[in-house]
Coordinates of C-alpha atoms in Angstrom, one line a residue:
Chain A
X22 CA -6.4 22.8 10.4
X23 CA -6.3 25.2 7.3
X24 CA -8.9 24.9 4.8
X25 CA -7.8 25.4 1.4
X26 CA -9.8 25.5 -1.6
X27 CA -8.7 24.5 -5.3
X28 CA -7.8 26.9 -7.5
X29 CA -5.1 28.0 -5.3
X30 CA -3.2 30.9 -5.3
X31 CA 0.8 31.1 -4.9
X32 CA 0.4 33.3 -1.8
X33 CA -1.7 30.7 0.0
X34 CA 1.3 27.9 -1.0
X35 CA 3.8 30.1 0.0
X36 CA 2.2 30.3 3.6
X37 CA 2.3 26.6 4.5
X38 CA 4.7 25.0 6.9
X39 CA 5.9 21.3 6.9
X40 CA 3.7 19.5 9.8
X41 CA 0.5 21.7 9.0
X42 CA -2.8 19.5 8.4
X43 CA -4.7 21.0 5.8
X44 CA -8.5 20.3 4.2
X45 CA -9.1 20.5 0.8
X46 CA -12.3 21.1 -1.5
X47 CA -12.3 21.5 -4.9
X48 CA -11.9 20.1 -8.7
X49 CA -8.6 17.8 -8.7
X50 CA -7.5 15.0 -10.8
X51 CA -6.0 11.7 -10.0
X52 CA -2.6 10.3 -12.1
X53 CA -0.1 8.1 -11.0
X54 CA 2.4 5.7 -13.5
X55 CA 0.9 5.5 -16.6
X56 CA -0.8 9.1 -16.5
X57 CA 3.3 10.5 -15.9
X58 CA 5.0 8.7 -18.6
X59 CA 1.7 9.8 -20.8
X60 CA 2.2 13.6 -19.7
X61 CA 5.6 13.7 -20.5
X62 CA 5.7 12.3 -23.6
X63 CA 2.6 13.8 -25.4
X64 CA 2.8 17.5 -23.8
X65 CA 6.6 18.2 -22.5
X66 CA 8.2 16.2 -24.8
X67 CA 6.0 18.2 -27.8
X68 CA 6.4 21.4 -25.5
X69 CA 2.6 21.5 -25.7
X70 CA 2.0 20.8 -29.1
X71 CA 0.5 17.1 -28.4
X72 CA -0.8 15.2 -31.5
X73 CA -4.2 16.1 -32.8
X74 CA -5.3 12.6 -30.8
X75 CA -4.2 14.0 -27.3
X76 CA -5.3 17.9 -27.5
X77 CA -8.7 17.2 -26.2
X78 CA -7.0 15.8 -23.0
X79 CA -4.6 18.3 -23.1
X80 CA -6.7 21.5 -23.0
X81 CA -9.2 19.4 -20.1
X82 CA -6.0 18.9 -18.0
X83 CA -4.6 22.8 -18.8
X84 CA -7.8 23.9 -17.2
X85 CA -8.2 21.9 -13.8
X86 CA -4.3 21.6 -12.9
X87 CA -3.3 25.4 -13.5
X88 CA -3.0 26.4 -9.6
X89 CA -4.6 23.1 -9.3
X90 CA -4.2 19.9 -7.5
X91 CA -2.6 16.2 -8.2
X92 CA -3.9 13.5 -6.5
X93 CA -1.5 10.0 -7.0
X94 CA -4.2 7.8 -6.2
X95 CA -5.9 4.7 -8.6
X96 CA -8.9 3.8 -7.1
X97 CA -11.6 1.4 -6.6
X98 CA -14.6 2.9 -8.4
X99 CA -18.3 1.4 -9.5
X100 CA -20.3 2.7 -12.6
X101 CA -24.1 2.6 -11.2
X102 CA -25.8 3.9 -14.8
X103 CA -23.9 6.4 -16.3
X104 CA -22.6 7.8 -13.1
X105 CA -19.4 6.9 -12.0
X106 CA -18.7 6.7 -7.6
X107 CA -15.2 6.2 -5.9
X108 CA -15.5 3.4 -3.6
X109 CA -12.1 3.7 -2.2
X110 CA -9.5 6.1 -3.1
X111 CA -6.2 6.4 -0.8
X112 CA -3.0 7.8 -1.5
X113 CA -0.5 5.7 -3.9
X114 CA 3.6 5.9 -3.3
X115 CA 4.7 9.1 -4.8
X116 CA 8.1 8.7 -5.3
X117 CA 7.8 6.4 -8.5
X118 CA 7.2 9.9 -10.1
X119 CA 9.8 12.0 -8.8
X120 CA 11.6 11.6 -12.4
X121 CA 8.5 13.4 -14.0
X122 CA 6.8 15.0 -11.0
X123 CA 9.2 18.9 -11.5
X124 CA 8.6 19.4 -15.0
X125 CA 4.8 18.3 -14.7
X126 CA 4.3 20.5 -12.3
X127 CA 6.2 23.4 -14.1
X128 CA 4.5 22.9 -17.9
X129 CA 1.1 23.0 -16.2
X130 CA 1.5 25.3 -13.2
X131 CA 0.1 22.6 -10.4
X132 CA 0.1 23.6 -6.9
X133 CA -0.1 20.9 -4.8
X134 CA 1.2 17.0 -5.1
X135 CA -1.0 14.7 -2.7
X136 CA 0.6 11.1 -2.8
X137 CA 2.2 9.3 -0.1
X138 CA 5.6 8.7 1.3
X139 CA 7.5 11.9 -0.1
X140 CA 9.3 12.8 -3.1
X141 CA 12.9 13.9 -3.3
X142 CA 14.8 16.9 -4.1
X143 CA 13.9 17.3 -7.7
X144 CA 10.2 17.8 -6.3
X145 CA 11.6 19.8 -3.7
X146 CA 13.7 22.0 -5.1
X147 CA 10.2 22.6 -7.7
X148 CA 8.3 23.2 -4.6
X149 CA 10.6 25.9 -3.4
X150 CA 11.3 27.6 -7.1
X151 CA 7.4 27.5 -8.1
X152 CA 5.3 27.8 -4.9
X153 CA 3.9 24.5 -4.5
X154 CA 3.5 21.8 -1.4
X155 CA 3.5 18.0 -1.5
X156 CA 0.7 17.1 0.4
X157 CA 0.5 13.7 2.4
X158 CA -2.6 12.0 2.6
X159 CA -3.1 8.8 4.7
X160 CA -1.8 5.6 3.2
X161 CA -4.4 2.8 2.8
X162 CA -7.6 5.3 4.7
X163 CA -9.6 4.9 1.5
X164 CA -12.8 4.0 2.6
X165 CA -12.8 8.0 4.5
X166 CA -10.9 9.4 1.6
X167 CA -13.9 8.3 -0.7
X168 CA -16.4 9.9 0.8
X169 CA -14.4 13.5 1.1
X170 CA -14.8 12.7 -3.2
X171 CA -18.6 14.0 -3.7
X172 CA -18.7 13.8 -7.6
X173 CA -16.8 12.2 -10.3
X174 CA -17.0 15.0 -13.0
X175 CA -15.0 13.3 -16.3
X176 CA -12.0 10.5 -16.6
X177 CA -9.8 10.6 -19.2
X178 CA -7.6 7.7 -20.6
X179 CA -9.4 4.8 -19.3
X180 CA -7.9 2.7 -21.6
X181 CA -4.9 2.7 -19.3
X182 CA -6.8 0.7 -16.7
X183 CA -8.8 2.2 -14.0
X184 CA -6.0 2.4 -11.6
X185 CA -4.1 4.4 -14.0
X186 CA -6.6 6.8 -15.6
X187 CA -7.0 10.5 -15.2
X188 CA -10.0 10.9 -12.9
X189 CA -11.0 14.5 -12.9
X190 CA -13.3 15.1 -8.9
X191 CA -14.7 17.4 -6.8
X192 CA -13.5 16.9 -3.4
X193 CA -15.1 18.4 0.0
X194 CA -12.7 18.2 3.4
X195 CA -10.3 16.3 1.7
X196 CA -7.8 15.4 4.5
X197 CA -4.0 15.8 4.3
X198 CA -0.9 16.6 6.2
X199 CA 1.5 19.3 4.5
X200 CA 5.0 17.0 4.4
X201 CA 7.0 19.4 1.6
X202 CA 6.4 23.3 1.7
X203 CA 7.7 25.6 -0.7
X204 CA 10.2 26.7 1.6
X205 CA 12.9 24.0 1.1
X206 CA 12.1 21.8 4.2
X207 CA 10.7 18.2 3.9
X208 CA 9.6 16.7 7.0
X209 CA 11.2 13.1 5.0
X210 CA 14.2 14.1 4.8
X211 CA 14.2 15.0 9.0
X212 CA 12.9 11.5 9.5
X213 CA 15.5 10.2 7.4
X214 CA 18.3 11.8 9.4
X215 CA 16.7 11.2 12.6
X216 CA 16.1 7.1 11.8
X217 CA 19.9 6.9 10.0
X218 CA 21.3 8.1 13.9
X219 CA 19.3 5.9 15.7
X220 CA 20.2 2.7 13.2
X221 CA 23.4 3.9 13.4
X222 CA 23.4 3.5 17.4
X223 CA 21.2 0.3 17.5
X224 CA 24.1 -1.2 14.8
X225 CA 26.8 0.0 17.3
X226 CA 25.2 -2.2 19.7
Chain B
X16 CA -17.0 -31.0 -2.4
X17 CA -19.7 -28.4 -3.3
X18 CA -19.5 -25.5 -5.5
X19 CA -17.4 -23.0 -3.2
X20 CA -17.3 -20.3 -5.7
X21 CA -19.9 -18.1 -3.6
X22 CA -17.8 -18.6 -0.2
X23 CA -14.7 -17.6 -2.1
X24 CA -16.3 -14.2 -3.1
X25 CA -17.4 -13.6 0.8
X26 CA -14.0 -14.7 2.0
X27 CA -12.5 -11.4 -0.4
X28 CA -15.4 -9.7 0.9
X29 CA -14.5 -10.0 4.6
X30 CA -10.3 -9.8 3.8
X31 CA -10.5 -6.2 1.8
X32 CA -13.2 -4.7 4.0
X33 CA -12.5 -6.1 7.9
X34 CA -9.4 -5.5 9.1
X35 CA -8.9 -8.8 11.9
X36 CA -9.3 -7.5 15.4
X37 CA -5.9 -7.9 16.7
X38 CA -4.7 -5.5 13.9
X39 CA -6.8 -3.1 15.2
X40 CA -6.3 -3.9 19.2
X41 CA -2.3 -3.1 18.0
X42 CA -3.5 0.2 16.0
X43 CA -5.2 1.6 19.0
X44 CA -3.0 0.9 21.4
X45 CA -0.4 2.8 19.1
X46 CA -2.5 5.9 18.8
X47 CA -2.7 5.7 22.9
X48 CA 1.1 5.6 22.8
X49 CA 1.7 8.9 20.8
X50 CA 1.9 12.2 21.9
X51 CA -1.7 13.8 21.9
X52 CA -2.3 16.0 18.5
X53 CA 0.9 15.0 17.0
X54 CA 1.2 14.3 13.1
X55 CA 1.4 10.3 14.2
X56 CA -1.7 10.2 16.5
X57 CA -3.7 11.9 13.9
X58 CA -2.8 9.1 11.1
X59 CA -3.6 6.8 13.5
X60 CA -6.8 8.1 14.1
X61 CA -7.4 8.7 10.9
X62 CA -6.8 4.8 10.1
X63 CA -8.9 3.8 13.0
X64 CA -11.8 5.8 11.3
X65 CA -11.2 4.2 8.1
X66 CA -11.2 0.8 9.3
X67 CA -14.7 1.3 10.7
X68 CA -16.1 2.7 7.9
X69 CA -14.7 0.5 5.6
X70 CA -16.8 -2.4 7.9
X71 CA -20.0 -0.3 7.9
X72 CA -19.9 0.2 4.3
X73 CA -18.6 -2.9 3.3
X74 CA -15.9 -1.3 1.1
X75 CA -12.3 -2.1 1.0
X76 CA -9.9 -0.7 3.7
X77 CA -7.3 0.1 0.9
X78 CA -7.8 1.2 -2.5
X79 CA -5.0 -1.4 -3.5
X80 CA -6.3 -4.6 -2.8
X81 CA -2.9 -5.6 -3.6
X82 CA -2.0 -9.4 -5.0
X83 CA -4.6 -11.6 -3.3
X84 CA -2.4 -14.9 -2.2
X85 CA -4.4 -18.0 -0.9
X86 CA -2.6 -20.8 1.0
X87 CA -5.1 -23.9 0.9
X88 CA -5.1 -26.6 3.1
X89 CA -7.3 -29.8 1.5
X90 CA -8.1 -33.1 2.3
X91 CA -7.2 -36.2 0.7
X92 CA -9.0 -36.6 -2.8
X93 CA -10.4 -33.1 -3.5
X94 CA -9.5 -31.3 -6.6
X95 CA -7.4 -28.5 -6.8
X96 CA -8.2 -27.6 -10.3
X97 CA -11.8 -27.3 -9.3
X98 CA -10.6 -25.3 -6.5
X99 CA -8.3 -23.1 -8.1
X100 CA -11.0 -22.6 -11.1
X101 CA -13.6 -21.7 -7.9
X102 CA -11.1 -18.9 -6.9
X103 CA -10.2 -17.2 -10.1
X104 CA -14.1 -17.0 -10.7
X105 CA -14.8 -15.4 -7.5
X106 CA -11.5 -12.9 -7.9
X107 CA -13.5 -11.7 -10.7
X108 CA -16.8 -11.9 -8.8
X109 CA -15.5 -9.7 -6.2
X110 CA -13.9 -6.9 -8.7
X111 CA -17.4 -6.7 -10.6
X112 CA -18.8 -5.9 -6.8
X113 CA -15.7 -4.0 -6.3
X114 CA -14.1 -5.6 -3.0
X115 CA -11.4 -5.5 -5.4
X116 CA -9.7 -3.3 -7.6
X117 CA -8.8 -4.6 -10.7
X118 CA -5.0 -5.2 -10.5
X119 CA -3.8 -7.9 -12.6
X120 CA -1.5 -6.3 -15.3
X121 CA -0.3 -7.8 -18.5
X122 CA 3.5 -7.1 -18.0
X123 CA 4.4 -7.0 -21.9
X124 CA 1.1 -5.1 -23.4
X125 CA 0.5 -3.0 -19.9
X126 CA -2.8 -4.0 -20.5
X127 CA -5.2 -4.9 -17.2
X128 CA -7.4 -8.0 -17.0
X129 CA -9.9 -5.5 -15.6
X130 CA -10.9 -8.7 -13.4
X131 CA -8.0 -9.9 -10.9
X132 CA -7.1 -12.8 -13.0
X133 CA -4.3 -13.2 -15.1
X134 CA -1.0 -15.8 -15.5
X135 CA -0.4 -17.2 -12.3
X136 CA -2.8 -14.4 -10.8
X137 CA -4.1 -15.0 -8.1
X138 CA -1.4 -16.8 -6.4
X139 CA -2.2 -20.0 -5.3
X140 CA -0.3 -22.4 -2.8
X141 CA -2.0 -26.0 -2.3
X142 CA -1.2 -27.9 0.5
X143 CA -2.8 -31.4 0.9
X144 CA -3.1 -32.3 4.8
X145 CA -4.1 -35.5 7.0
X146 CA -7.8 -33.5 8.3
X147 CA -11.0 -34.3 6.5
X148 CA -11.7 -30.3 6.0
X149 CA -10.8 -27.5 3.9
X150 CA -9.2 -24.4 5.3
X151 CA -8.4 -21.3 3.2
X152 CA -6.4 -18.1 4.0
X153 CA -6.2 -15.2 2.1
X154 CA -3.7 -12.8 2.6
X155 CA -4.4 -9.3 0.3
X156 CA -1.2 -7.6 -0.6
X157 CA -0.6 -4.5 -1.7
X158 CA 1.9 -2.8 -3.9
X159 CA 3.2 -0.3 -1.8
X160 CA 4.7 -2.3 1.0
X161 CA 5.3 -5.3 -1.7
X162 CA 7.7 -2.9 -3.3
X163 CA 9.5 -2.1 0.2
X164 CA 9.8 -6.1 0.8
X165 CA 13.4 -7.0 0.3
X166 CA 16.3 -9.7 0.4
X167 CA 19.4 -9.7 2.0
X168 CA 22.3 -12.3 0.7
X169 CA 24.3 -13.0 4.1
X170 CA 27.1 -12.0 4.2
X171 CA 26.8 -8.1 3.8
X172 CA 29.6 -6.4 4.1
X173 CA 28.1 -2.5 4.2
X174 CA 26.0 -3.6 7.3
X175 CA 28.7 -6.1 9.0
X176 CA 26.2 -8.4 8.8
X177 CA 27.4 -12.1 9.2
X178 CA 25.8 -15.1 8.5
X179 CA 24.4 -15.9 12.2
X180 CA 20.8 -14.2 13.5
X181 CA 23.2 -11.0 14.9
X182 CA 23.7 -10.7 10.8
X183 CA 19.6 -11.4 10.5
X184 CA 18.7 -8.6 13.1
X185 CA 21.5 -6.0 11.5
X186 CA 19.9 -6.7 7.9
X187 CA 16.1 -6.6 9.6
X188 CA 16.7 -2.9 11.2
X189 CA 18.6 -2.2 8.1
X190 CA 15.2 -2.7 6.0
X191 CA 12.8 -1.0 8.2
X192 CA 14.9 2.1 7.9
X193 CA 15.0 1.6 4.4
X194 CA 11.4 1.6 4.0
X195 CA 10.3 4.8 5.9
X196 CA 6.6 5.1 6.1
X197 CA 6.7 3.7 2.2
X198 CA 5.0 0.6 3.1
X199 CA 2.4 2.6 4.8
X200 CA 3.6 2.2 8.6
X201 CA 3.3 1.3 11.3
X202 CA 3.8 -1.9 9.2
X203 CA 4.2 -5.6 10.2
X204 CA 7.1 -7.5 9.3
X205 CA 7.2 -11.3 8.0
X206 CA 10.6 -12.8 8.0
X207 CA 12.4 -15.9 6.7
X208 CA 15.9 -16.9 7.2
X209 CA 17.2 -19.6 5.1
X210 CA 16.0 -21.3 1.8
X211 CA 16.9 -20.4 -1.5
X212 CA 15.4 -16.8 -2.9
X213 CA 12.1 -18.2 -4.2
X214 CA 11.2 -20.5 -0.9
X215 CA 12.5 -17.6 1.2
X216 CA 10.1 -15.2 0.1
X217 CA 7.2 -17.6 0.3
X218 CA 7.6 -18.1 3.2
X219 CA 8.3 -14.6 4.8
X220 CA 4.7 -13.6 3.5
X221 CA 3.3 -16.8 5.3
X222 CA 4.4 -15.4 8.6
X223 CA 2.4 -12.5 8.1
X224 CA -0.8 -15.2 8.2
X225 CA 0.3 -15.4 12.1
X226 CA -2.0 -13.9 14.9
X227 CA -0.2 -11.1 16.3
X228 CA -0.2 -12.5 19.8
X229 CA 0.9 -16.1 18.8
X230 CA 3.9 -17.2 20.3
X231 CA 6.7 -18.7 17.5
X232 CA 7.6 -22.4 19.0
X233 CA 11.2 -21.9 18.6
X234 CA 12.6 -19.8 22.0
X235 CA 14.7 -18.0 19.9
X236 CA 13.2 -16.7 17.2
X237 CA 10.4 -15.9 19.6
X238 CA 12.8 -13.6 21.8
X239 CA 14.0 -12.0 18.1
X240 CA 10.9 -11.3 17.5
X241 CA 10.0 -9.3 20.7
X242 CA 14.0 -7.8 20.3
X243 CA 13.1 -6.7 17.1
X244 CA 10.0 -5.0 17.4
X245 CA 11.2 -3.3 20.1
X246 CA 14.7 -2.0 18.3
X247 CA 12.6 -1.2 15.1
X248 CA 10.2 0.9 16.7
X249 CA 13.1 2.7 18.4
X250 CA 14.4 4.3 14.5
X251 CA 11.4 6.5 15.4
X252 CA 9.6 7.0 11.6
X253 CA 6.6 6.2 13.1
X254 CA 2.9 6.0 11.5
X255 CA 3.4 7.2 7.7
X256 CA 6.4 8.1 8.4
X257 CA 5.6 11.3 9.9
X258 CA 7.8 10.5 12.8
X259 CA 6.6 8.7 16.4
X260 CA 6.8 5.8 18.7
X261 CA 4.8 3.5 16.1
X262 CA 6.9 2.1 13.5
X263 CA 6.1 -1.7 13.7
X264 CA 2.9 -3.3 15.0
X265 CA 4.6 -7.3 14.6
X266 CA 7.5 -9.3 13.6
X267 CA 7.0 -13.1 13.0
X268 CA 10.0 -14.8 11.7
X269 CA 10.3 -18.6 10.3
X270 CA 13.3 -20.4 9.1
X271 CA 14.1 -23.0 6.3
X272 CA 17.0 -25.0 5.4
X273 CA 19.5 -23.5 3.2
X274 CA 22.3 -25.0 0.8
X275 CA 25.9 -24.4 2.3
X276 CA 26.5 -21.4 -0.1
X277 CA 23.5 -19.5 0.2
X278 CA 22.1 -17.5 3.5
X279 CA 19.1 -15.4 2.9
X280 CA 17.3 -12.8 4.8
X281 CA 13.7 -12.1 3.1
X282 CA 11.9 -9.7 4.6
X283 CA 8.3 -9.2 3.7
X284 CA 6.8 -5.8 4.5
X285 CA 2.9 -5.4 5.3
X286 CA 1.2 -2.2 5.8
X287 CA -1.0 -1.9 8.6
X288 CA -4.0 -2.6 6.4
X289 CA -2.6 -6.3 6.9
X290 CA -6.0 -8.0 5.7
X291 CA -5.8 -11.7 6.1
X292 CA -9.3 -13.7 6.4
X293 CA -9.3 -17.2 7.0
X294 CA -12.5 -19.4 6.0
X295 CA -13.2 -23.6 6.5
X296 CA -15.6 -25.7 5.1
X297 CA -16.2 -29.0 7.3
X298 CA -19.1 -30.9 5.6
X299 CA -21.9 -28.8 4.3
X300 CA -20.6 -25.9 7.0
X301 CA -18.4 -23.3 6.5
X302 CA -16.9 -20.7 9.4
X303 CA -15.1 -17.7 8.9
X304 CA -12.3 -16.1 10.4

């Protein structure tokens, strides 16, 4: 198990291998659907010159994701005051942003994706050219994933729905398994082949 | 019949926070079947955790608490308006004490109810029956293995699939390798042959109400069943995908008549957070399950 710890450098990306668990503890941010579309329209679209509305966001989002971390989660969360706590906060499917995930990760320098179920070779070939992982957490373990989150620091964009807002968190011993290194290989697209030849034998039957 | 409002919130309660013990007798049996420290025994431990947490702390198992669908059984002369009113009010009960997340999305303005109710949300089946007692299940969906589900329109020519169960079992393997560990594996899979598309797909997700070690009454859908779980967990993507012995946890298949033209495959995907809870109220008492 490598611990890693958020900012991270390229150096430290560039020494992970597919199959490696990691831990992770640090300031990330959660976006998933709406958050994607949002990011590409108001910053890469404007090659960051957003609207005067969206440069708050903007220079908040600059500052945590540069050799920072993406979590794709939307979670379950409870307001007790004025102090926000994630209740339950697992992985969501990644690959509905593999159209946006390369040049998000590019315009803000991010260094690690954690979602679920892979990305394809738009993210990959990112991975590879930037030095960044894809980092799998476990699917539907959001009870344990909450409690790695120790502090819900800002959220941004709640009008898109709690699911779908920015939530900025400190995480401690954040659990994940490193399933696309910056190295080219994606332990998906292994599985892949390996399940194509064994449907392909079962189908000869 | 009384005020079941409150019941209804502790039926959510138990459906997003306790996953049913024969999920779990499957889940650790599976991490006992993979090789020690491998990528696949590790998510399975790492879901095993989860799921007792998530019962200690009374917090959901899953983040997406998915579309919550209830199939309710009534007796003669009880209203299902008062029922279905009881429900919606205890969807939103449940997100304020966040059992649920709140996922009911205005298609058109992409705006969110913010309380689990919405047009035709929850979903709601109402079946009147001959017993003087009131039986709910609730079946919690999520997205991610709802968006793995899938139909097949028999005959398919790319898998030399006909329109006999050979055709069913070429289109079922066909699916799961489709899915990968997308619908967060190992998953279970609800199956109907038959029907036209809507009734199909009802009923595929009814079939994953079934007790994993229930025995289907027709000899051979039971035996496709077993073949099935068996040949699916042989593509090897196991648990997440990360490769392993554990790709499916259960198959349960119905069928339904079908018009002459039409042969359907539906094939309803669950993850193995496959939170059903089932709750009855007989008189003034009311069990859980």
């Amino acid at each position: 198990m490598r611990k890693l710890t958020v900012p991270i450098s390229e150096e430290t990306i560039r020494a992970l291998q597919v199959g490696e668990t990691v831990s992770l503890s640090g300031v990330i941010v959660t976006g998933r659907d709406a958050a994607h579309k949002y990011m590409i329209e108001n910053f890469i679209h404007t090659n960051g010159q957003p609207p005067q509305s969206e440069r708050e966001v903007y220079a908040a989002l600059k500052e945590i994701l540069g050799d920072g971390v993406l979590y794709h989660c939307g979670p379950v969360v409870k307001k007790e005051g004025n102090t926000w706590h994630f209740v339950a906060a697992g992985p969501t499917t990644s690959i509905r942003e593999e159209p946006y995930e390369a040049d998000v990760m590019e315009h803000f320098g991010i260094r690690a994706v954690i979602g679920k179920g892979g990305m394809g070779p738009k993210t990959l070939e990112a991975c590879q050219r930037l030095g960044a992982v894809y980092l799998h957490a476990i699917g539907g373990a959001a009870s344990l994933i909450a409690q790695s989150v120790k502090e819900v620091l800002a959220v941004h964009k709640l009008e898109f729905g709690v699911p779908e807002a920015f939530w900025v968190i400190r995480v401690e011993d954040f659990p994940a398994v490193v399933t696309m290194d910056s190295h080219g290989n994606s332990l998906h697209k292994q599985v892949v082949q390996q399940s194509e030849a064994q449907l392909a034998a079962l189908l000869e039957k | 019949m009384q005020d079941l409002t409150d019941a209804f919130v502790e039926l959510i309660r138990r459906a997003s926070t306790q996953l049913p013990e024969d999920m779990q007798k499957a889940l650790r049996e599976a991490k006992a079947q993979e090789e020690p420290g491998s990528a696949a025994e590790n998510a399975l431990e790492t879901i095993l955790k989860n799921v007792a947490l998530a019962r200690q702390n009374s917090t959901p198992i899953c983040q997406d608490t998915g579309t919550p669908i209830f199939e309710i059984y009534y007796p003669f002369g009880v209203s299902t308006r008062a029922l279905a009113e009881q429900i919606r009010k205890a969807c939103a009960i449940a997100t304020e004490r966040a059992y649920l997340r709140p996922n009911a999305v205005n298609p058109i303005t992409g705006e969110n109810s913010g309380n689990n109710t919405g047009e035709d949300f929850p979903t709601m089946h109402f079946h009147e029956w001959d017993k003087d007692e009131l039986q709910v299940y609730l079946l919690l969906k999520g997205g991610g293995c709802e968006n793995v589900s899938t139909q097949y329109k028999l005959p398919d020519t790319r898998l030399h699939a006909g329109r006999d169960l050979e055709g069913v079992r070429r289109v079922v393997l066909d699916a799961v390798h489709q899915a990968q560990g997308r619908g967060c594996a190992p998953g279970v899979l609800g199956i109907a042959i038959g029907g036209d598309r809507g009734a199909s797909y009802i009923k595929s997700k009814q079939q994953l109400l079934r007790p994993l070690d229930d025995e289907n009454p027709d000899p051979q859908l039971a035996e496709m069943e077993e073949e099935l779980l068996e040949e699916g967990n042989q593509l090897g993507i196991g648990p997440m995908g990360f490769g392993g012995k554990t790709t499916l946890l259960g198959v349960k298949i119905g069928a339904l008549h079908r018009v002459p033209a039409s042969y359907f495959v539906s094939i309803a995907y669950m993850c193995w957070a496959n939170r059903r809870a089932s709750m009855r109220v007989s008189g003034e008492e009311i069990t859980y399950a």
